[in-house]
Coordinates of C-alpha atoms in Angstrom, one line a residue:
R1 CA -36.0 -42.6 46.7
V2 CA -36.9 -39.8 49.1
R3 CA -35.3 -38.4 52.3
I4 CA -37.6 -37.1 55.0
N5 CA -36.5 -34.9 57.9
L6 CA -38.8 -33.9 60.7
D7 CA -38.1 -31.2 63.2
L8 CA -40.7 -31.0 66.0
A9 CA -41.2 -28.3 68.6
V10 CA -42.6 -30.0 71.7
E11 CA -44.5 -28.4 74.5
D12 CA -42.4 -28.0 77.6
P13 CA -44.4 -29.5 80.4
P14 CA -44.5 -27.8 83.8
G15 CA -42.3 -29.2 86.5
P16 CA -39.7 -31.9 86.2
L17 CA -40.1 -34.4 83.4
P18 CA -40.3 -38.0 84.7
D19 CA -37.8 -40.4 83.2
Q20 CA -40.6 -42.5 81.5
L21 CA -41.2 -43.1 77.9
D22 CA -44.9 -42.3 78.2
A23 CA -44.0 -38.8 79.4
V24 CA -42.5 -37.8 76.0
V25 CA -43.5 -37.8 72.3
C26 CA -43.3 -41.3 70.9
Y27 CA -40.9 -40.8 68.0
D28 CA -41.2 -44.5 67.0
R29 CA -45.0 -44.0 66.5
I30 CA -44.4 -41.0 64.3
A31 CA -41.6 -42.7 62.3
D32 CA -43.8 -45.7 61.7
A33 CA -46.7 -43.5 60.5
V34 CA -44.3 -41.7 58.1
R35 CA -43.1 -45.0 56.8
R36 CA -46.6 -46.1 56.2
L37 CA -47.4 -42.8 54.4
A38 CA -44.3 -43.1 52.2
A39 CA -45.0 -46.7 51.3
G40 CA -48.7 -46.2 50.8
E41 CA -50.6 -44.8 47.8
H42 CA -48.6 -42.9 45.3
V43 CA -48.7 -39.1 45.6
Q44 CA -47.8 -36.9 42.8
L45 CA -46.3 -34.1 44.8
I46 CA -43.7 -34.1 47.6
E47 CA -45.7 -31.1 49.0
T48 CA -48.7 -33.4 49.5
L49 CA -46.5 -36.0 51.3
A50 CA -45.0 -33.3 53.5
A51 CA -48.4 -31.9 54.4
R52 CA -49.6 -35.4 55.4
I53 CA -46.5 -36.0 57.5
A54 CA -47.1 -32.7 59.3
Q55 CA -50.7 -33.8 60.0
V56 CA -49.5 -37.0 61.5
A57 CA -47.0 -35.2 63.7
L58 CA -49.5 -32.6 64.9
A59 CA -52.0 -35.3 65.9
D60 CA -50.0 -35.5 69.1
P61 CA -51.2 -32.5 71.2
R62 CA -47.8 -32.1 72.7
I63 CA -46.3 -31.2 69.3
L64 CA -46.6 -27.4 68.7
R65 CA -44.8 -27.1 65.4
A66 CA -43.7 -29.5 62.7
L67 CA -41.1 -28.6 60.1
V68 CA -41.1 -31.3 57.4
Q69 CA -38.5 -31.6 54.7
V70 CA -38.9 -34.0 51.9
E71 CA -36.2 -34.4 49.2
K72 CA -36.4 -36.5 46.1
L73 CA -33.0 -38.2 45.6
D74 CA -31.4 -39.1 42.3
V75 CA -33.7 -36.8 40.4
Y76 CA -31.1 -34.7 38.6
P77 CA -27.6 -36.1 37.7
D78 CA -26.0 -32.8 38.7
A79 CA -27.7 -32.4 42.1
G80 CA -27.9 -34.6 45.2
S81 CA -31.6 -33.9 45.6
A82 CA -34.5 -31.6 44.9
G83 CA -36.9 -30.9 47.7
I84 CA -39.1 -28.7 49.8
A85 CA -39.7 -27.8 53.4
I86 CA -43.0 -26.9 55.0
E87 CA -43.8 -25.7 58.5
R88 CA -47.1 -26.2 60.2
V89 CA -47.9 -24.7 63.6
R90 CA -50.7 -25.7 66.0

């Protein structure tokens, strides 16, 4: 089992933001892509998975920075998780 956290810095558009879904980053699209990556081909390193997740996030030009945390759960009996955090900036 893994836990994935994604912290995104999004470009602040000029002027007032319209109250419409297409005016903002689609978090459902990103979450679906992350689920596909996690369920897809096996990767040896959580660093590799984190880098791929950052690439998916940065594919949206409105996202300026992606901080990706990936934790392996249940790895050590005396710890809740073991993981890494990576940051990628456009």
